[in-house]
Amino acid sequence: GENVEQHPSTLSVQEGDSAVIKCTYSDSASNYFPWYKQELGKGPQLIIDIRSNVGEKKDQRIAVTLNKTAKHFSLHITETQPEDSAVYFCAASPGSNYQLIWGAGTKLIIKP
Amino acid sequence: DTAVSQTPKYLVTQMGNDKSIKCEQNLGHDTMYWYKQDSKKFLKIMFSYNNKELIINETVPNRFSPKSPDKAHLNLHINSLELGDSAVYFCASSQGNHYGYTFGSGTRLTVV
């Protein structure tokens, strides 16, 4: 079955710098890759997603890239701000059922 | 006007008790989920219903029983609570299996 690995587990960056979180997946049939942000005391919230027919997608300071050959996808946050501090999760959908396979999460810390 | 609402937000109970968590979504989605998030933040799927039909039933103790009276509601009943059941439980919904999930704000269950 599908397996998703996420790195790093913790990432600390200076405010204003960029942050990159990487995920790899194992099932080449996976075709949908969402990213979620979870703030303290709240449920995960979808921030951006990408489908397998697209290599890159951008939404203001957030972008996601997908490399199907290497089976990895990454979240890029530019000009980080204190409110970006949260736990970020990647996920992959094998497409054959209703299940998302989740990464273990990355705690992003923005240092003032 | 909460999209996915779950109650209660906090639940403290003694070992051996039976408790229920309720979830309702007003997004018109056809699929609902229960997730368990442990202290390390890992998200583990428990159950999923599509149009009131159980489609994902992961390996969880049979003390956990989901019930979906209609497409907009998915409740979770837990019998004979144990210390290890302490976690945050999230309800989520989606339209089909290729779109993002909307999560509730979680129920923090503490078994003492």
Coordinates of N, CA, C and O in Angstrom, one line a residue, chain A:
Chain A
G1 N 0.8 -1.2 0.0 CA 0.0 0.0 0.0 C 0.9 1.3 0.0 O 2.1 1.2 0.1
E2 N 0.2 2.4 -0.1 CA 0.9 3.7 -0.1 C 1.6 4.0 1.2 O 1.0 3.6 2.3
N3 N 2.7 4.6 1.2 CA 3.4 5.1 2.3 C 3.9 6.5 2.1 O 4.5 6.8 1.0
V4 N 3.8 7.4 3.0 CA 4.2 8.8 2.8 C 5.2 9.1 3.9 O 4.9 9.0 5.1
E5 N 6.3 9.6 3.5 CA 7.3 10.0 4.5 C 7.5 11.6 4.4 O 7.6 12.1 3.3
Q6 N 7.6 12.2 5.5 CA 7.7 13.7 5.6 C 8.9 14.1 6.4 O 9.2 13.6 7.4
H7 N 9.6 15.1 5.8 CA 10.8 15.6 6.5 C 10.9 17.2 6.3 O 10.5 17.7 5.2
P8 N 11.5 17.9 7.3 CA 11.9 17.4 8.6 C 10.7 17.3 9.5 O 9.6 17.7 9.2
S9 N 11.0 16.8 10.7 CA 9.9 16.7 11.7 C 9.7 18.0 12.4 O 8.6 18.4 12.8
T10 N 10.8 18.8 12.5 CA 10.8 20.1 13.0 C 11.6 21.1 12.2 O 12.7 20.6 11.7
L11 N 11.1 22.3 11.9 CA 11.8 23.2 11.1 C 11.7 24.6 11.7 O 10.6 25.1 12.0
S12 N 12.9 25.2 12.0 CA 12.9 26.5 12.6 C 13.5 27.5 11.6 O 14.7 27.2 11.2
V13 N 12.8 28.5 11.3 CA 13.4 29.5 10.3 C 13.2 30.9 10.8 O 12.3 31.2 11.7
Q14 N 14.0 31.8 10.4 CA 13.9 33.2 10.8 C 12.7 33.9 10.0 O 12.5 33.6 8.8
E15 N 12.0 34.7 10.7 CA 10.9 35.4 10.1 C 11.4 36.1 8.8 O 12.5 36.8 8.8
G16 N 10.7 36.0 7.7 CA 11.1 36.6 6.5 C 11.8 35.6 5.6 O 11.8 35.9 4.3
D17 N 12.4 34.6 6.1 CA 13.1 33.6 5.3 C 12.0 32.6 4.7 O 10.8 32.6 5.0
S18 N 12.5 31.7 3.8 CA 11.7 30.7 3.2 C 11.7 29.4 4.0 O 12.8 29.1 4.6
A19 N 10.7 28.6 3.9 CA 10.6 27.3 4.5 C 10.2 26.2 3.5 O 9.3 26.5 2.6
V20 N 10.9 25.1 3.5 CA 10.5 24.0 2.5 C 10.3 22.7 3.3 O 11.2 22.3 4.1
I21 N 9.2 22.1 3.1 CA 8.9 20.8 3.7 C 8.7 19.8 2.6 O 8.1 20.0 1.6
K22 N 9.4 18.6 2.7 CA 9.4 17.6 1.6 C 8.7 16.3 2.0 O 8.8 15.9 3.2
C23 N 8.0 15.7 1.1 CA 7.3 14.4 1.3 C 7.6 13.5 0.1 O 7.7 14.0 -1.0
T24 N 7.8 12.2 0.4 CA 7.9 11.2 -0.6 C 6.8 10.2 -0.5 O 6.3 10.0 0.6
Y25 N 6.4 9.6 -1.6 CA 5.3 8.6 -1.6 C 5.8 7.4 -2.4 O 6.7 7.5 -3.1
S26 N 5.1 6.3 -2.1 CA 5.6 5.0 -2.7 C 4.7 4.5 -3.9 O 5.2 3.8 -4.7
D27 N 3.4 4.9 -3.9 CA 2.5 4.3 -4.9 C 2.4 5.2 -6.1 O 1.9 6.3 -6.0
S28 N 2.9 4.8 -7.2 CA 2.9 5.6 -8.4 C 1.5 5.9 -8.9 O 1.3 6.8 -9.8
A29 N 0.5 5.2 -8.4 CA -0.9 5.4 -8.8 C -1.5 6.6 -8.0 O -2.6 7.1 -8.4
S30 N -0.8 7.1 -7.0 CA -1.4 8.3 -6.3 C -1.4 9.5 -7.2 O -0.5 9.7 -8.0
N31 N -2.6 10.2 -7.1 CA -2.8 11.3 -8.1 C -3.3 12.6 -7.4 O -3.7 13.5 -8.1
Y32 N -3.4 12.6 -6.1 CA -3.9 13.8 -5.4 C -3.0 14.0 -4.2 O -2.9 13.1 -3.4
F33 N -2.5 15.3 -4.0 CA -1.6 15.5 -2.9 C -1.9 16.8 -2.2 O -1.5 17.9 -2.7
P34 N -2.6 16.8 -1.1 CA -3.0 18.0 -0.4 C -2.0 18.3 0.7 O -1.3 17.4 1.2
W35 N -2.0 19.5 1.1 CA -1.2 20.0 2.3 C -2.2 20.6 3.3 O -3.0 21.4 2.9
Y36 N -1.9 20.3 4.6 CA -2.8 20.8 5.6 C -1.9 21.5 6.7 O -0.8 21.1 6.9
K37 N -2.5 22.6 7.3 CA -1.9 23.3 8.3 C -2.8 23.2 9.6 O -4.0 23.3 9.5
Q38 N -2.1 22.8 10.7 CA -2.8 22.6 11.9 C -2.3 23.6 13.0 O -1.1 23.4 13.4
E39 N -3.1 24.5 13.4 CA -2.7 25.5 14.4 C -3.1 24.8 15.8 O -3.9 23.9 15.8
L40 N -2.5 25.3 16.8 CA -2.6 24.8 18.2 C -4.1 24.8 18.5 O -4.8 25.9 18.4
G41 N -4.6 23.7 18.9 CA -6.0 23.6 19.4 C -7.1 23.6 18.3 O -8.3 23.7 18.6
K42 N -6.6 23.4 17.1 CA -7.6 23.4 16.0 C -7.4 22.2 15.1 O -6.5 21.4 15.2
G43 N -8.4 22.0 14.2 CA -8.3 20.9 13.3 C -7.4 21.2 12.1 O -7.2 22.4 11.8
P44 N -6.9 20.3 11.4 CA -6.1 20.6 10.2 C -6.9 21.3 9.2 O -8.1 21.0 9.0
Q45 N -6.3 22.2 8.5 CA -7.0 23.0 7.4 C -6.3 22.9 6.1 O -5.0 23.1 6.1
L46 N -7.0 22.6 5.1 CA -6.4 22.5 3.7 C -5.9 23.8 3.3 O -6.6 24.8 3.3
I47 N -4.6 23.9 2.9 CA -4.0 25.2 2.5 C -3.7 25.2 1.0 O -3.7 26.2 0.3
I48 N -3.3 24.0 0.4 CA -3.1 23.9 -1.0 C -3.1 22.5 -1.4 O -2.8 21.6 -0.6
D49 N -3.4 22.2 -2.6 CA -3.3 20.8 -3.1 C -2.9 20.8 -4.6 O -2.9 21.8 -5.3
I50 N -2.4 19.6 -5.0 CA -1.9 19.5 -6.4 C -2.3 18.1 -6.9 O -2.4 17.2 -6.2
R51 N -2.6 18.1 -8.2 CA -3.0 16.8 -8.8 C -1.9 16.4 -9.7 O -1.0 17.2 -10.1
S52 N -1.9 15.1 -10.1 CA -0.7 14.5 -10.7 C -0.5 15.0 -12.2 O 0.6 14.8 -12.7
N53 N -1.4 15.7 -12.7 CA -1.2 16.2 -14.1 C -0.6 17.7 -14.1 O -0.5 18.3 -15.1
V54 N -0.2 18.1 -12.9 CA 0.3 19.5 -12.7 C 1.7 19.4 -12.0 O 1.8 18.5 -11.1
G55 N 2.7 20.1 -12.4 CA 4.0 20.1 -11.7 C 4.2 21.1 -10.6 O 5.0 20.8 -9.7
E56 N 3.4 22.2 -10.7 CA 3.6 23.2 -9.7 C 2.3 24.0 -9.5 O 1.6 24.2 -10.5
K57 N 2.0 24.5 -8.3 CA 0.9 25.3 -8.1 C 1.2 26.3 -7.0 O 1.9 26.0 -6.1
K58 N 0.8 27.6 -7.2 CA 1.1 28.6 -6.3 C -0.1 29.4 -5.8 O -1.1 29.6 -6.6
D59 N -0.1 29.8 -4.6 CA -1.1 30.6 -4.0 C -0.5 31.6 -3.1 O -0.2 31.3 -1.9
Q60 N -0.3 32.8 -3.5 CA 0.4 33.9 -2.8 C 1.7 33.4 -2.3 O 2.6 33.1 -3.1
R61 N 1.9 33.3 -1.0 CA 3.3 32.9 -0.5 C 3.5 31.4 -0.4 O 4.6 31.0 0.0
I62 N 2.5 30.7 -0.8 CA 2.6 29.2 -0.7 C 2.7 28.6 -2.1 O 1.9 29.0 -3.0
A63 N 3.5 27.6 -2.2 CA 3.6 26.9 -3.5 C 3.8 25.4 -3.2 O 4.4 25.0 -2.2
V64 N 3.4 24.6 -4.1 CA 3.6 23.1 -4.0 C 4.2 22.7 -5.3 O 3.7 23.1 -6.4
T65 N 5.2 21.8 -5.3 CA 5.8 21.2 -6.5 C 5.7 19.7 -6.4 O 5.7 19.2 -5.3
L66 N 5.5 19.1 -7.5 CA 5.4 17.7 -7.6 C 6.3 17.1 -8.7 O 6.4 17.6 -9.8
N67 N 7.1 16.1 -8.3 CA 8.0 15.4 -9.2 C 7.5 13.9 -9.2 O 7.8 13.1 -8.3
K68 N 6.7 13.6 -10.3 CA 6.1 12.2 -10.3 C 7.2 11.2 -10.5 O 7.0 10.0 -10.1
T69 N 8.2 11.5 -11.3 CA 9.3 10.5 -11.6 C 9.9 10.1 -10.3 O 10.2 8.9 -10.0
A70 N 10.3 11.1 -9.5 CA 11.0 10.8 -8.2 C 10.0 10.5 -7.1 O 10.4 10.1 -6.0
K71 N 8.7 10.7 -7.3 CA 7.7 10.4 -6.3 C 7.9 11.3 -5.1 O 8.0 10.8 -3.9
H72 N 8.1 12.6 -5.3 CA 8.1 13.4 -4.1 C 7.5 14.8 -4.5 O 7.4 15.2 -5.6
F73 N 7.0 15.4 -3.4 CA 6.3 16.7 -3.5 C 6.7 17.6 -2.3 O 7.1 17.0 -1.3
S74 N 6.7 18.9 -2.6 CA 7.3 19.8 -1.5 C 6.3 21.0 -1.4 O 5.7 21.4 -2.3
L75 N 6.3 21.5 -0.1 CA 5.6 22.7 0.2 C 6.7 23.8 0.4 O 7.6 23.6 1.2
H76 N 6.4 25.0 -0.3 CA 7.4 26.1 -0.1 C 6.6 27.3 0.4 O 5.5 27.6 -0.1
I77 N 7.1 27.8 1.5 CA 6.5 29.1 2.1 C 7.5 30.2 2.0 O 8.6 30.0 2.6
T78 N 7.2 31.2 1.3 CA 8.2 32.4 1.2 C 7.8 33.5 2.2 O 6.6 33.5 2.6
E79 N 8.7 34.3 2.5 CA 8.5 35.5 3.4 C 7.7 35.1 4.6 O 6.7 35.6 4.9
T80 N 8.3 34.1 5.4 CA 7.5 33.5 6.5 C 7.2 34.6 7.5 O 7.9 35.6 7.8
Q81 N 6.0 34.4 8.1 CA 5.5 35.3 9.2 C 5.2 34.5 10.4 O 5.0 33.3 10.4
P82 N 5.1 35.2 11.6 CA 4.8 34.5 12.8 C 3.5 33.6 12.7 O 3.5 32.5 13.3
E83 N 2.5 34.0 12.0 CA 1.3 33.2 11.9 C 1.4 31.9 11.0 O 0.5 31.1 11.0
D84 N 2.6 31.8 10.4 CA 2.9 30.5 9.7 C 3.3 29.4 10.7 O 3.4 28.2 10.3
S85 N 3.6 29.8 11.9 CA 4.0 28.7 12.9 C 2.8 27.8 13.1 O 1.7 28.2 13.5
A86 N 3.0 26.5 12.9 CA 2.0 25.5 13.0 C 2.6 24.1 12.7 O 3.8 24.0 12.4
V87 N 1.8 23.1 12.7 CA 2.2 21.8 12.2 C 1.6 21.6 10.8 O 0.4 21.8 10.6
Y88 N 2.4 21.2 9.9 CA 2.0 21.0 8.5 C 2.1 19.5 8.2 O 3.0 18.8 8.5
F89 N 1.0 19.1 7.5 CA 0.9 17.7 7.1 C 0.8 17.6 5.6 O 0.0 18.3 4.9
C90 N 1.5 16.6 5.0 CA 1.3 16.3 3.6 C 0.5 15.0 3.6 O 0.4 14.3 4.6
A91 N -0.2 14.7 2.4 CA -0.9 13.5 2.3 C -0.9 13.1 0.8 O -0.7 14.0 -0.1
A92 N -1.2 11.9 0.5 CA -1.4 11.4 -0.8 C -2.6 10.5 -0.9 O -2.9 9.8 0.0
S93 N -3.3 10.6 -2.1 CA -4.4 9.7 -2.3 C -4.2 8.7 -3.4 O -3.9 9.1 -4.5
P94 N -4.2 7.4 -3.1 CA -4.0 6.4 -4.1 C -5.1 6.4 -5.1 O -4.9 5.8 -6.2
G95 N -6.2 7.0 -4.8 CA -7.3 7.2 -5.8 C -8.2 6.0 -5.9 O -9.3 6.1 -6.4
S96 N -7.9 4.8 -5.4 CA -8.7 3.7 -5.5 C -9.7 3.6 -4.4 O -10.7 2.8 -4.4
N97 N -9.5 4.3 -3.3 CA -10.5 4.3 -2.2 C -10.6 5.7 -1.6 O -10.1 6.6 -2.2
Y98 N -11.3 5.8 -0.6 CA -11.6 7.1 0.0 C -10.6 7.5 1.1 O -10.9 8.2 2.0
Q99 N -9.4 6.9 1.0 CA -8.4 7.2 2.1 C -7.3 8.1 1.7 O -6.7 7.9 0.6
L100 N -6.9 9.0 2.5 CA -5.7 9.8 2.4 C -4.6 9.1 3.2 O -4.9 8.7 4.3
I101 N -3.4 9.0 2.7 CA -2.3 8.5 3.4 C -1.5 9.7 3.9 O -1.0 10.5 3.1
W102 N -1.3 9.8 5.2 CA -0.7 11.0 5.8 C 0.7 10.9 6.1 O 1.2 9.9 6.5
G103 N 1.5 12.0 6.0 CA 2.8 12.1 6.5 C 2.7 12.4 8.0 O 1.6 12.6 8.6
A104 N 3.8 12.3 8.7 CA 3.9 12.4 10.2 C 3.8 13.8 10.7 O 3.7 14.0 11.9
G105 N 3.9 14.8 9.8 CA 3.8 16.2 10.2 C 5.1 16.8 10.4 O 6.1 16.2 10.8
T106 N 5.2 18.2 10.2 CA 6.3 19.0 10.4 C 5.9 20.2 11.3 O 5.0 20.9 10.9
K107 N 6.6 20.3 12.4 CA 6.4 21.5 13.2 C 7.2 22.6 12.7 O 8.5 22.6 12.8
L108 N 6.6 23.7 12.2 CA 7.3 24.8 11.7 C 7.3 25.9 12.8 O 6.2 26.4 13.2
I109 N 8.5 26.4 13.1 CA 8.7 27.5 14.1 C 9.2 28.7 13.4 O 10.3 28.6 12.7
I110 N 8.6 29.8 13.5 CA 9.1 31.0 12.9 C 9.7 31.9 14.0 O 9.0 32.3 14.9
K111 N 11.0 32.1 13.9 CA 11.7 32.9 15.0 C 11.6 34.4 14.6 O 11.9 34.8 13.5
P112 N 11.2 35.2 15.6 CA 11.1 36.7 15.3 C 12.5 37.3 15.2 O 13.5 36.8 15.6

